[in-house]
Coordinates of C-alpha atoms in Angstrom, one line a residue:
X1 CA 15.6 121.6 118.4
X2 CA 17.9 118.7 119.8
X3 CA 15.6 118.5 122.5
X4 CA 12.3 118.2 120.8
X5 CA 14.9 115.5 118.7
X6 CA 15.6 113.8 121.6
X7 CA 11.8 113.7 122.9
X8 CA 10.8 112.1 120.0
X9 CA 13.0 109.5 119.8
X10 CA 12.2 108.2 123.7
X11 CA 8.7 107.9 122.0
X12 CA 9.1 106.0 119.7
X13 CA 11.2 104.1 121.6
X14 CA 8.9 103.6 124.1
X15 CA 6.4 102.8 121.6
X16 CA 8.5 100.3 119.9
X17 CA 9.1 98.0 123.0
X18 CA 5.2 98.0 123.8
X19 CA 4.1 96.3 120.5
X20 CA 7.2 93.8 120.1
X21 CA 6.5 91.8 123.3
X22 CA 6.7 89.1 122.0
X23 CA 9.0 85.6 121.2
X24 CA 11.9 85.3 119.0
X25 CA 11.7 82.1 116.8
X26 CA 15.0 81.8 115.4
X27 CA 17.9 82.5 117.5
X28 CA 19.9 79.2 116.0
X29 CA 19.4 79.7 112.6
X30 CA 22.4 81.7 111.3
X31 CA 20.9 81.5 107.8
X32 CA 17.4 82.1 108.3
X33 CA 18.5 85.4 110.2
X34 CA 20.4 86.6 107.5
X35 CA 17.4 86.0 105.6
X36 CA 15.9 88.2 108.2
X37 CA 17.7 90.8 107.7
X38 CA 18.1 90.8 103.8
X39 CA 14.3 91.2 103.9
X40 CA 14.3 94.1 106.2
X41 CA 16.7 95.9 103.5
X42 CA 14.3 95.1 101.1
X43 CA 10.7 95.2 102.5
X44 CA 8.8 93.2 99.3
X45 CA 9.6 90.0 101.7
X46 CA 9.1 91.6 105.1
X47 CA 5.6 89.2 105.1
X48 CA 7.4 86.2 104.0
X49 CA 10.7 86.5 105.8
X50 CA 10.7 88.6 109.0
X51 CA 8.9 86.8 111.7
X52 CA 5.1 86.8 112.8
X53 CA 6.4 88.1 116.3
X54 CA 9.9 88.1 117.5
X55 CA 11.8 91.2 119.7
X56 CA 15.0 91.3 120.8
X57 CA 16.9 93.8 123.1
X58 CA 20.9 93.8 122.6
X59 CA 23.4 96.5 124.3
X60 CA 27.6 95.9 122.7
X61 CA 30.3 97.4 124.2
X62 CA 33.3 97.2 122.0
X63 CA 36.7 98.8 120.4
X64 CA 39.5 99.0 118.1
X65 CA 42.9 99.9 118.4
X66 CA 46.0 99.8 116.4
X67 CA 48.0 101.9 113.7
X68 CA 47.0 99.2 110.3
X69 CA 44.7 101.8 109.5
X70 CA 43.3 104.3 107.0
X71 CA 45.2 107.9 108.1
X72 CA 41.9 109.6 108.8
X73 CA 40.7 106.6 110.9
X74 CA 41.0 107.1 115.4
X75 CA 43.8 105.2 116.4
X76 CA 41.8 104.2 119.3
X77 CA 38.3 104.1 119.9
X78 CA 35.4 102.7 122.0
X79 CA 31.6 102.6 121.4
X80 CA 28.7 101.6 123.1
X81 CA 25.3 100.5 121.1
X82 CA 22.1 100.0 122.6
X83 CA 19.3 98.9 120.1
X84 CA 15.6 97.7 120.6
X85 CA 13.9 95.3 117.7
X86 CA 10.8 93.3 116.6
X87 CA 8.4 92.5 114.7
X88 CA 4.6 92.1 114.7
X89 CA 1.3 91.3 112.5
X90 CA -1.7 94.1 113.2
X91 CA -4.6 93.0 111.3
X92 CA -2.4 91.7 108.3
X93 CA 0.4 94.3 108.2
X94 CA 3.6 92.9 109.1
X95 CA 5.3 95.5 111.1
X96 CA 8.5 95.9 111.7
X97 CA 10.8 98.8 113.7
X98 CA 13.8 99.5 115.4
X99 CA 15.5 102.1 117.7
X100 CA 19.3 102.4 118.3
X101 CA 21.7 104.5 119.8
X102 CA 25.6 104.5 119.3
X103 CA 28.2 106.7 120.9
X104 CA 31.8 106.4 119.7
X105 CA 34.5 107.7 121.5
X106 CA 37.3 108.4 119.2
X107 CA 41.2 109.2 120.0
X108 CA 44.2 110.4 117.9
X109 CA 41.9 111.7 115.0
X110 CA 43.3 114.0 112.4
X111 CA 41.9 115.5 109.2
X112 CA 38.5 114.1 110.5
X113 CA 36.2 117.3 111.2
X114 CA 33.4 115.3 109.1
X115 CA 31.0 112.4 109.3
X116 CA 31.9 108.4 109.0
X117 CA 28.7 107.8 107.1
X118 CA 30.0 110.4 103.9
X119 CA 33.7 109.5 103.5
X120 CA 33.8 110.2 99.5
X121 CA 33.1 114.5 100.9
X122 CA 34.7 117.0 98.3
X123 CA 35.1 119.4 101.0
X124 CA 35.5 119.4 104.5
X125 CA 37.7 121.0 107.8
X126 CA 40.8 119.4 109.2
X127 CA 43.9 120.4 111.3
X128 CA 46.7 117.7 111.5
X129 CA 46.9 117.7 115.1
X130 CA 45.5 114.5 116.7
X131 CA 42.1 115.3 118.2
X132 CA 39.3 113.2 120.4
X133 CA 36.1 113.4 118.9
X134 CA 32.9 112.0 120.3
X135 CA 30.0 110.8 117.9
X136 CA 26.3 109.8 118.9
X137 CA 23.8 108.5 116.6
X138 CA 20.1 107.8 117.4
X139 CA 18.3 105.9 114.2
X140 CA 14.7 104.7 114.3
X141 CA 13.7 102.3 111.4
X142 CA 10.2 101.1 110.7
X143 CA 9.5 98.5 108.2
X144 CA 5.4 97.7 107.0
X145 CA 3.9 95.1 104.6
X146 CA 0.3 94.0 103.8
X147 CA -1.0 91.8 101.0
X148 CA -4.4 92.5 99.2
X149 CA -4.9 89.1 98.0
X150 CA -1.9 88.9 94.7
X151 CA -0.9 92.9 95.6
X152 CA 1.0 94.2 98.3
X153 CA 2.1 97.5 99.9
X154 CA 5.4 98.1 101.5
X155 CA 7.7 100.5 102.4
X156 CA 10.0 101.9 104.8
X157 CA 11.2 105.2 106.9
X158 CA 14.6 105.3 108.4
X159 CA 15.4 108.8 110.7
X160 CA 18.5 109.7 111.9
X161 CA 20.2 112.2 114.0
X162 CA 23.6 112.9 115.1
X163 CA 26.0 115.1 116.9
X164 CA 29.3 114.9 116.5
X165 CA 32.5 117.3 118.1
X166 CA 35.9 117.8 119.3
X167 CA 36.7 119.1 122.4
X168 CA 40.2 120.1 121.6
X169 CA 41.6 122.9 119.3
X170 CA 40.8 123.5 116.6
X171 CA 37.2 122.3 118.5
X172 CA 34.0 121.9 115.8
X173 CA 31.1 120.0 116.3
X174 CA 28.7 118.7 113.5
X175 CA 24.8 118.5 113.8
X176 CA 23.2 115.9 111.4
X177 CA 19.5 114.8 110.1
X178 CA 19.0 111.9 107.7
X179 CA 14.9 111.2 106.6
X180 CA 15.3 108.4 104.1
X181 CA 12.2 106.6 103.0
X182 CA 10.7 104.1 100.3
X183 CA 7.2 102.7 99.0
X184 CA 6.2 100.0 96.7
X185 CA 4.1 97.5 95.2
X186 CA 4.7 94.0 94.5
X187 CA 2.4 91.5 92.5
X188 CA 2.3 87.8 92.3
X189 CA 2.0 86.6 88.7
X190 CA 1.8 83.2 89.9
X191 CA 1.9 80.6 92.9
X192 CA 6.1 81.4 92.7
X193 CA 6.6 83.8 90.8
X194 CA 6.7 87.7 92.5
X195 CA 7.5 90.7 91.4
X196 CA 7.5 94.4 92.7
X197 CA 8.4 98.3 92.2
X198 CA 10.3 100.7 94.8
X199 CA 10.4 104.0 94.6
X200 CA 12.9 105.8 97.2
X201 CA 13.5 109.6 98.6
X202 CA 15.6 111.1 101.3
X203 CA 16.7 114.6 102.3
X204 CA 19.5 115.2 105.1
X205 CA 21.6 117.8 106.4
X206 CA 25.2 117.7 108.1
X207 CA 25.3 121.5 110.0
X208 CA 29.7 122.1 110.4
X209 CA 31.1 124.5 113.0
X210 CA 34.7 125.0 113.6
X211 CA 36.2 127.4 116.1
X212 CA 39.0 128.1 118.9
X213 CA 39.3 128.5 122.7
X214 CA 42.7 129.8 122.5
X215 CA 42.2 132.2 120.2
X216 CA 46.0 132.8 119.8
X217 CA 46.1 129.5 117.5
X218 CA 44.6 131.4 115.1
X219 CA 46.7 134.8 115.6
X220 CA 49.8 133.2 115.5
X221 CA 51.7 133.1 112.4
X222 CA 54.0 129.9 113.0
X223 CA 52.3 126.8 111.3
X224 CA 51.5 124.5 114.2
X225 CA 49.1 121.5 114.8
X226 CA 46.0 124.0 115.8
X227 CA 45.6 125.5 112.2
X228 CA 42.4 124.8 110.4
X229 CA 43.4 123.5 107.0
X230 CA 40.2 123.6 104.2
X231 CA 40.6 120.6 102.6
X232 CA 39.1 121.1 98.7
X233 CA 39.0 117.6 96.5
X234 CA 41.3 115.1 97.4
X235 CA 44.1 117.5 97.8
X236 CA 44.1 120.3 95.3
X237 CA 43.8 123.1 98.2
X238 CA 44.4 122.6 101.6
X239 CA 45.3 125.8 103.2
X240 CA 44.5 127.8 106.6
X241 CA 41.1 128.9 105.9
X242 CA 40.8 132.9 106.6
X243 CA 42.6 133.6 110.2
X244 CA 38.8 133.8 111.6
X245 CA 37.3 132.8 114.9
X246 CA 35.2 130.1 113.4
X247 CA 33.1 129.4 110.4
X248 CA 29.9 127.6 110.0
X249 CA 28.7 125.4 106.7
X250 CA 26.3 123.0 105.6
X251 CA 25.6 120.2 103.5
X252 CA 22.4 120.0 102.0
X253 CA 20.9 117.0 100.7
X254 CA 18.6 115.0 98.3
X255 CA 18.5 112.0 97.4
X256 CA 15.9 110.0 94.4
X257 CA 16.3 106.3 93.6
X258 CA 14.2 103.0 92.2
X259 CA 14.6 99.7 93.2
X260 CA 13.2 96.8 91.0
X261 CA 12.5 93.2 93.6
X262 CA 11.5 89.4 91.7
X263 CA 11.2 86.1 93.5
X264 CA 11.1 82.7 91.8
X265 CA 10.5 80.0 94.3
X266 CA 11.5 76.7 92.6
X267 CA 12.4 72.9 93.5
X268 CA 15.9 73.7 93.8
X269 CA 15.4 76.2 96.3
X270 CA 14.2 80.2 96.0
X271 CA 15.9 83.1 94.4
X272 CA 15.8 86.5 94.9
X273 CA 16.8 89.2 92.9
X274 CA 17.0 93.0 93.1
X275 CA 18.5 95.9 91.3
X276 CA 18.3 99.7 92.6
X277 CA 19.4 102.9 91.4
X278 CA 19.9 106.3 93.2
X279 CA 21.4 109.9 93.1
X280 CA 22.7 111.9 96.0
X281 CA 23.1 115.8 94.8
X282 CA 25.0 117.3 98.0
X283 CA 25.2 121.5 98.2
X284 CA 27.7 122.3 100.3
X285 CA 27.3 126.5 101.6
X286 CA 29.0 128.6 104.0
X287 CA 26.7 130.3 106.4
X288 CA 27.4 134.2 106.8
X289 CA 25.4 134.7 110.1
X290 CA 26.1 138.0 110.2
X291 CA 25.0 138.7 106.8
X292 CA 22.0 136.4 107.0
X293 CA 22.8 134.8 104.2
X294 CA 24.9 131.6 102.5
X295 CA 28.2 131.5 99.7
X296 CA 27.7 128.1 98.0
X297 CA 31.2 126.8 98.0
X298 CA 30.4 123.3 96.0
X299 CA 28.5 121.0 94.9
X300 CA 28.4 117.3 94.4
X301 CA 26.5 114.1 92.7
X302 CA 27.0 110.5 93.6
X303 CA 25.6 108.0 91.1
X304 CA 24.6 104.6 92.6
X305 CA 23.6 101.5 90.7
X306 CA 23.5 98.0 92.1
X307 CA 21.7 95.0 92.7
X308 CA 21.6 91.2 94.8
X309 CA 20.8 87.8 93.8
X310 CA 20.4 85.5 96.5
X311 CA 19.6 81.4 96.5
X312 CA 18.3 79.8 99.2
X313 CA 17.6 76.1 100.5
X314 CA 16.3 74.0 103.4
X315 CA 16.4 70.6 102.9
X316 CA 15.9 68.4 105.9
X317 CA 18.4 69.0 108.3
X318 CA 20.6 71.3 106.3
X319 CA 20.0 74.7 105.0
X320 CA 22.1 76.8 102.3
X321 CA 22.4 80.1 101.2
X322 CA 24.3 82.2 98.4
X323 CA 24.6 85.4 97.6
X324 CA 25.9 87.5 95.2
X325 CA 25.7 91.6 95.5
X326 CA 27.9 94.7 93.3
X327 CA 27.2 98.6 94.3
X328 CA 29.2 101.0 92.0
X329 CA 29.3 104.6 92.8
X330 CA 30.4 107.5 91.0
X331 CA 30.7 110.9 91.9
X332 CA 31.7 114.5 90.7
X333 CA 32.2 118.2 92.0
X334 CA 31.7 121.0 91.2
X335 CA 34.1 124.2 92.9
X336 CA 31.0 127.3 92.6
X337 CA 33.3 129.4 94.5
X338 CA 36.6 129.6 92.5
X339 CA 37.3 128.4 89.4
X340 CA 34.4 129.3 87.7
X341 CA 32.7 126.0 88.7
X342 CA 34.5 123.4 87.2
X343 CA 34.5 120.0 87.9
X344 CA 37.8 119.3 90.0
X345 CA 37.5 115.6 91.9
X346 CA 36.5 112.8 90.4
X347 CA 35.1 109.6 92.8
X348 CA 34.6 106.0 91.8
X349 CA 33.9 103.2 94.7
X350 CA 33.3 99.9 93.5
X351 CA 32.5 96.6 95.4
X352 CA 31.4 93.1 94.1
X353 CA 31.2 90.4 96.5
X354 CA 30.1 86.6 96.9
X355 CA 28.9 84.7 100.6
X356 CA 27.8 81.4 100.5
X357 CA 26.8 79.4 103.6
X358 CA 25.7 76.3 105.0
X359 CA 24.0 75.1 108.6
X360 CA 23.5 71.3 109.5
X361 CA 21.1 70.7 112.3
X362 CA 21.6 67.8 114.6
X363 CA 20.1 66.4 118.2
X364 CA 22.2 68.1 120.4
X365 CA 24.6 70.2 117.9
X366 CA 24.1 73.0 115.4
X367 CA 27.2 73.2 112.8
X368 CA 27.7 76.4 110.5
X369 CA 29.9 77.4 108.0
X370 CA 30.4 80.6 105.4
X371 CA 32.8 81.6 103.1
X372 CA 33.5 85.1 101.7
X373 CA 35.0 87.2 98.6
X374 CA 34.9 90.1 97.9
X375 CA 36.5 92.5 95.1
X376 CA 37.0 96.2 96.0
X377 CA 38.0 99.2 93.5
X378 CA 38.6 102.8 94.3
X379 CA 39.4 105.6 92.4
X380 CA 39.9 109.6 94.2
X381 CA 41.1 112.1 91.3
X382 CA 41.9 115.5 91.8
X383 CA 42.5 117.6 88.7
X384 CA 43.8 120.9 90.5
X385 CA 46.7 119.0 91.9
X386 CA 47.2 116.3 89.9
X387 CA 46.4 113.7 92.8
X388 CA 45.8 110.4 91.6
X389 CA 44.9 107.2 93.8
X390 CA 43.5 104.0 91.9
X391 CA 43.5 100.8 93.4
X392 CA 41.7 97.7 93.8
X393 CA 41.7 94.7 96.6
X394 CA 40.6 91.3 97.5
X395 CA 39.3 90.0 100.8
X396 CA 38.0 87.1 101.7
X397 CA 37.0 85.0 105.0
X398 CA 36.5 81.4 105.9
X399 CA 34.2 80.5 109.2
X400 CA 33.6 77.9 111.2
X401 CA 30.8 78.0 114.1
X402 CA 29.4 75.0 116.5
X403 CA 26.5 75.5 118.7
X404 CA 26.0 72.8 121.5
X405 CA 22.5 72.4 122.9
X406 CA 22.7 70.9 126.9
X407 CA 20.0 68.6 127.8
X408 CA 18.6 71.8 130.0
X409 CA 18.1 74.2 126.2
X410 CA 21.5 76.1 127.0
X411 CA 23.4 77.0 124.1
X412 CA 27.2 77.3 124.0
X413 CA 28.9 77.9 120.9
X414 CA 32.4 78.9 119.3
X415 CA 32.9 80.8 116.1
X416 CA 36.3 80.9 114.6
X417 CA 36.9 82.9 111.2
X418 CA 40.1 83.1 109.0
X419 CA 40.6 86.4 107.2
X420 CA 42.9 87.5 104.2
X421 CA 43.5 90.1 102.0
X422 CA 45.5 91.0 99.0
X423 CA 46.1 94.3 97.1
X424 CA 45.4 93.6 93.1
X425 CA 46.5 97.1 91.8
X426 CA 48.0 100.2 93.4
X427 CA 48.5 103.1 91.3
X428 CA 49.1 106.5 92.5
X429 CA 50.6 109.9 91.5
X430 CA 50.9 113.7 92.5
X431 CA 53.7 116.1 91.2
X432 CA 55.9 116.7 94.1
X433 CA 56.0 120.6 93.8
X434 CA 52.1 120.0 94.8
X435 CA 52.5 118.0 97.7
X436 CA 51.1 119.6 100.5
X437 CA 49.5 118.8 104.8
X438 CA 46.8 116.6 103.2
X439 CA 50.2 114.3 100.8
X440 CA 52.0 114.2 103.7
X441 CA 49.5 113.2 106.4
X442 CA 46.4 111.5 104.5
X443 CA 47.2 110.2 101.1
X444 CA 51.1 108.8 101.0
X445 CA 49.2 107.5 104.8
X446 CA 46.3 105.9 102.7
X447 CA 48.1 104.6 99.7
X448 CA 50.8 102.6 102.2
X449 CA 47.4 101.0 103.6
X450 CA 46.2 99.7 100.3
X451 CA 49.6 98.0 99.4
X452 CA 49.7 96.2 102.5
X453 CA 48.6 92.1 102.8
X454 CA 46.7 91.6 105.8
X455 CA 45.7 88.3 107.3
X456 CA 43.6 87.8 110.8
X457 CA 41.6 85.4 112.6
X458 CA 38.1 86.3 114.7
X459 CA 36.7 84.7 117.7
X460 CA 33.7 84.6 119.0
X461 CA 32.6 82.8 122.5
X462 CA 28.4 82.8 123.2
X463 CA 26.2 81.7 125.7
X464 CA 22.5 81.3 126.1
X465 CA 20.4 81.2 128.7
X466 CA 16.6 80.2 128.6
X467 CA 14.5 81.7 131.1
X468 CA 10.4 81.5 131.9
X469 CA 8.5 81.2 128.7
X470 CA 10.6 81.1 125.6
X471 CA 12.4 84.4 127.3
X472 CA 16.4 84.0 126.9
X473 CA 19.9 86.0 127.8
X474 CA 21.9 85.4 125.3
X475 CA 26.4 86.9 126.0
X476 CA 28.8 87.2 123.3
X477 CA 32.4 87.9 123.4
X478 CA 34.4 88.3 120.2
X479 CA 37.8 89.3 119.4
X480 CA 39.9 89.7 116.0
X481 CA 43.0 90.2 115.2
X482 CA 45.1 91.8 112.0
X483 CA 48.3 92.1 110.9
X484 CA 49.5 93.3 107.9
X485 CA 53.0 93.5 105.4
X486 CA 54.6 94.4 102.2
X487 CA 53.9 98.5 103.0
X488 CA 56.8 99.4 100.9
X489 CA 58.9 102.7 101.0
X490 CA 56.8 105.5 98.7
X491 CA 60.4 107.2 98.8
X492 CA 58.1 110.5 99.6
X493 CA 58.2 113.6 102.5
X494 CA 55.6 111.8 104.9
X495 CA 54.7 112.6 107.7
X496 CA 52.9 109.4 108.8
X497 CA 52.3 105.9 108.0
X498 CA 50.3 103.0 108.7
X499 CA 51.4 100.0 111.0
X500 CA 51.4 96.5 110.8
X501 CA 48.4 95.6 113.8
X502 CA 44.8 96.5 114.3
X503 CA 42.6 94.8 116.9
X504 CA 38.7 95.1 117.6
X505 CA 37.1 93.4 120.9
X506 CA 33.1 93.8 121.3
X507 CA 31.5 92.1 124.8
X508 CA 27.2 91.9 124.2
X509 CA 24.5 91.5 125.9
X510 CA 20.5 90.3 124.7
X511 CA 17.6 90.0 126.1
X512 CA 14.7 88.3 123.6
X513 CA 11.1 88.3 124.9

């Protein structure tokens, strides 16, 4: 199966780089590419907004390392991403695709045996030894419009497969398939006025196996770093799940949603507007090979409701951009296999943000600058051990970036961003004869890292080279910085807490044809 997964991929891969050979139009302007990409989240403007013909090759190598961090976070880790883009017009479709692969190397992981891309899981495997995990992702994401005179079609496929695993005790890995796609209709009532009609469905699964090589980890009774804790809600149970050789589970997928697109292109510039719904039901089951059959051990619903508004302007030598976007999710479980099914965590994830931006062209120079705010809530309940964590943040950034253009088309420029953040509320509680491994390694961890105040800066360092035709190398460096204060004391049995420095470094590479 992975192979036939792999063989697929190179492909449509392959297939992707012979239809995009083309040029890329806009590689200085910041705001038109986020423009770019806005529309290739929300394919009613992929005709309007994504180029006629553009492609773009880009490999990143990059990292992070540090202990300001959220406790189930690596406390070092390097990735490599690889990705292959463009766009192009076959008798008046506007096509767009993608292929990418990313491979993280994670160290000093613990209470991690899941996914990054499903952090809010109501169930999941985790020891509190520190493990190294590696994590590969291939994605392929197509993108297709065409207008029939004041209709159009559009719509979207996004595939994704994974592999994830540890190569230390307790050693697990994690298989993972993602389908997500969307079609719609948009009309123009009038010269400016557009409106359209998503409708959205995906199905995915995230395949779980946990085992030993030394199978006297599991034998022993002394309570060392190898056991397996099950880690039920956000903290109710989290105990050493049957002294086995392994166990296998799954979470099953489906996910429905709508999205709802207008435009209104005006003398003050053009807006954009969008507002989505969708539901994720997850069914998590532990898979009795031997018995050829599957023990649903919970289930789970995420809510998510949503929407953007974004302005934009280009007015002679100056172009401006503002944005507004809020996602709130809400999710529930349900425990099948004890408890008679009652609903035991409760999962609330709130974000509201603001960007605006501005770019002034001039002869030789390119200037650009973007601000940033953003609000985030959270709220993790467990009912079964009385675990509470409610807290909300804000974080903002300011940016500055100059691009200077050499009399031979080079392109140097600087980037330089400040970044700040301060908790609003932190409110937390769990009865201390229920503390147990997940209190004293994950949440007193997790609710030291929301208190804290960060502040940071970012800087990035680019070159660009033109080459034969309107071919280019374009190298990045970038490098940011963050520190944070006021953790406080919790006065609490922990076992770990968060420090006071993270750092993240990413060196790039692109090729545009």
């Amino acid at each position: 199966m992975q192979h036939t997964n792999k063989y697929i991929l190179w492909v449509c891969f392959t297939f992707l780089c012979q239809i995009t050979l083309a040029q890329e139009s806009n590689t200085l302007d910041t705001i038109q590419r986020q423009i770019r990409y806005f529309a290739i989240d929300n394919p009613m403007w992929l005709h309007e907004s994504v180029e006629n013909r553009y492609t773009l090759l880009h490999a990143q190598y990059g990292g992070m390392q540090g202990e300001y961090r959220l406790a189930q976070d690596a406390g070092k880790s390097r990735s490599t991403h690889v990705n292959s883009e463009g766009s192009i017009t076959l008798k008046d479709v506007r096509l767009w695709g993608r292929f990418s692969y990313n491979r993280t190397l994670e160290d000093s992981t613990r209470f991690g045996h899941q996914t990054r891309q499903n952090p809010s899981a109501p169930f999941y495997f985790a020891s509190y030894g520190n493990n190294h995990y590696v994590r590969t992702n291939y994605t392929i994401q197509a993108r297709g419009q065409r207008y029939f005179d004041k209709w159009s079609v559009f719509g979207g496929l996004d595939y994704r497969i994974g592999d994830h695993f540890s190569n230390n005790d307790p050693r697990g890995s994690i298989d993972v398939i993602q389908v997500d796609g969307q079609l719609g209709v948009s009309r123009k009532l009038s010269e400016d006025l557009e409106i359209g009609l998503e409708a959205q469905y995906g199905y995915g699964q995230e395949s779980f196996e946990v085992a030993f090589k030394n199978e006297n980890y599991v034998l022993s009774p002394a309570v060392t770093r190898y056991l397996n804790y099950a880690v039920i809600g956000y903290g109710w149970q989290t105990n050493d799940w049957l002294l086995a050789r392994g166990i296998h589970y799954q979470n099953d997928m489906k996910r429905y949603g709508s999205q709802a697109y207008l435009s209104y292109n005006t003398k003050i510039g053009k807006f954009y507007a969008t507002a989505h719904y969708k539901q994720e039901k997850q069914v998590y089951q532990q898979v009795l090979r031997n018995e050829s059959r599957n023990n649903v051990l919970n289930e789970y619903a995420i809510d998510d409701i949503g929407g953007d508004l974004m302005w934009q302007l280009r007015r002679n030598n100056r172009a401006y951009l503002v944005q507004l976007s809020s996602t709130m999710r809400s999710g529930q479980d349900k425990v099948v296999f004890q408890a008679n099914g009652i609903n035991n965590f409760v999962y609330e994830h709130d974000t509201h943000s603001a960007k605006i931006a501005h770019t002034y062209y001039a002869q030789k120079w390119q200037f650009h600058f973007e601000g940033f705010a953003g609000m985030t809530s959270e709220t993790r309940q467990d009912g079964g051990s009385g675990t509470l964590l409610d807290y909300s943040r804000l974080d903002g950034s300011l940016s500055a970036m100059a691009t200077y253009i050499t009399s031979k088309n080079q392109q140097v420029h600087l980037s330089i961003t400040g970044l700040a953040g301060k908790p609003l509320t932190v409110n937390w509680s769990v009865p201390e004869i229920n503390e147990n491994m997940f209190h004293r390694y994950v949440y007193f961890h997790d609710v030291g890292y929301h208190q804290a105040n960060t502040q940071g800066a970012r800087f990035e360092l680019g070159f660009r080279q033109p080459l034969k035709r309107k071919d280019f190398v374009r190298v990045l460096a970038s490098l940011q910085t963050v520190s944070a204060s006021n953790i406080s004391d919790l006065g609490r049995q922990t076992a770990t807490l968060p420090g006071l420095k993270r750092n993240h470094f990413a060196l790039s590479l692109a090729y545009g044809f």
